[in-house]
CSV table of C-alpha atoms in Angstrom, one decimal:
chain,number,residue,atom,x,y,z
E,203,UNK,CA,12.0,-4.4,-4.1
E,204,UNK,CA,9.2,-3.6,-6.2
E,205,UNK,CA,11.5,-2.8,-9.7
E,206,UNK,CA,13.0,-6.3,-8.7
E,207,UNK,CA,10.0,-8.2,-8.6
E,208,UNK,CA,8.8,-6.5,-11.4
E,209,UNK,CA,11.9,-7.5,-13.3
E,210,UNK,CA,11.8,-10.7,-12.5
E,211,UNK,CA,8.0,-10.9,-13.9
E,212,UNK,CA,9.1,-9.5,-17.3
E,213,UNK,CA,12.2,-12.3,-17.8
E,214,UNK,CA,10.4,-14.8,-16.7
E,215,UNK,CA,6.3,-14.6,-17.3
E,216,UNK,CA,6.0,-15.7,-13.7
E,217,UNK,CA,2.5,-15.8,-12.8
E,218,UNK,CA,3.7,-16.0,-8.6
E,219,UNK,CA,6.0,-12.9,-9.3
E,220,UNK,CA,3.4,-11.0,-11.2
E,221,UNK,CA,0.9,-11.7,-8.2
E,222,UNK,CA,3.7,-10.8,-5.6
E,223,UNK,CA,4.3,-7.5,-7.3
E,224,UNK,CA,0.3,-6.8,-7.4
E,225,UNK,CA,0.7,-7.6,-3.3
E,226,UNK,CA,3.8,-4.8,-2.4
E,227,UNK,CA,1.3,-2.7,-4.5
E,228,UNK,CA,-1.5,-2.6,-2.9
E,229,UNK,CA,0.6,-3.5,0.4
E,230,UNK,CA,2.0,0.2,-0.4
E,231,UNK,CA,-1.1,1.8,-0.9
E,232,UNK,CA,-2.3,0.8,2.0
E,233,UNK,CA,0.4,2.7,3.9
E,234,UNK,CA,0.1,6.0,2.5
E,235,UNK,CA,-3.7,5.6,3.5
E,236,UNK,CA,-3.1,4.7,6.6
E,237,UNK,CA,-0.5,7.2,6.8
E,238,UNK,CA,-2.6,10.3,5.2
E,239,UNK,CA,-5.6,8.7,7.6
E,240,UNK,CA,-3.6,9.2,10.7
E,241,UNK,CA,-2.4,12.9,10.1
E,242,UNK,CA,-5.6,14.7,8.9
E,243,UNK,CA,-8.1,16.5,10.7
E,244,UNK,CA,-10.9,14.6,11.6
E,245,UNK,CA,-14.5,15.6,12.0
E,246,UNK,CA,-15.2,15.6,15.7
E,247,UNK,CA,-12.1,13.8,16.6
E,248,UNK,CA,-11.1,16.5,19.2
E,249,UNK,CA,-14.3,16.1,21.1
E,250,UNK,CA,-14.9,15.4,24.5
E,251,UNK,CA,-18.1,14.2,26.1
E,252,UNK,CA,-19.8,15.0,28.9
């Protein structure tokens, strides 16, 4: 989806596709953070209070 989008801003100069590819992007990054977040060891996260 990204390639196409990125495509489409190259034929065309389109400032919306341009600003849509920027958005899967960073829409991507956010995943593999939130991915790499959710499987790494965690100071304290095995804790328990009492």
């Amino acid at each position: 989806m990204k390639d196409l989008v990125w495509n489409v801003f190259k034929k065309t100069g389109s400032v919306t596709s341009y600003l849509l590819y920027k958005e899967i992007e960073r829409y991507g990054e956010r995943e593999r953070n939130e991915k790499g977040y959710k499987t790494s060891a965690h100071p304290g996260s095995g804790a328990a209070l009492h």
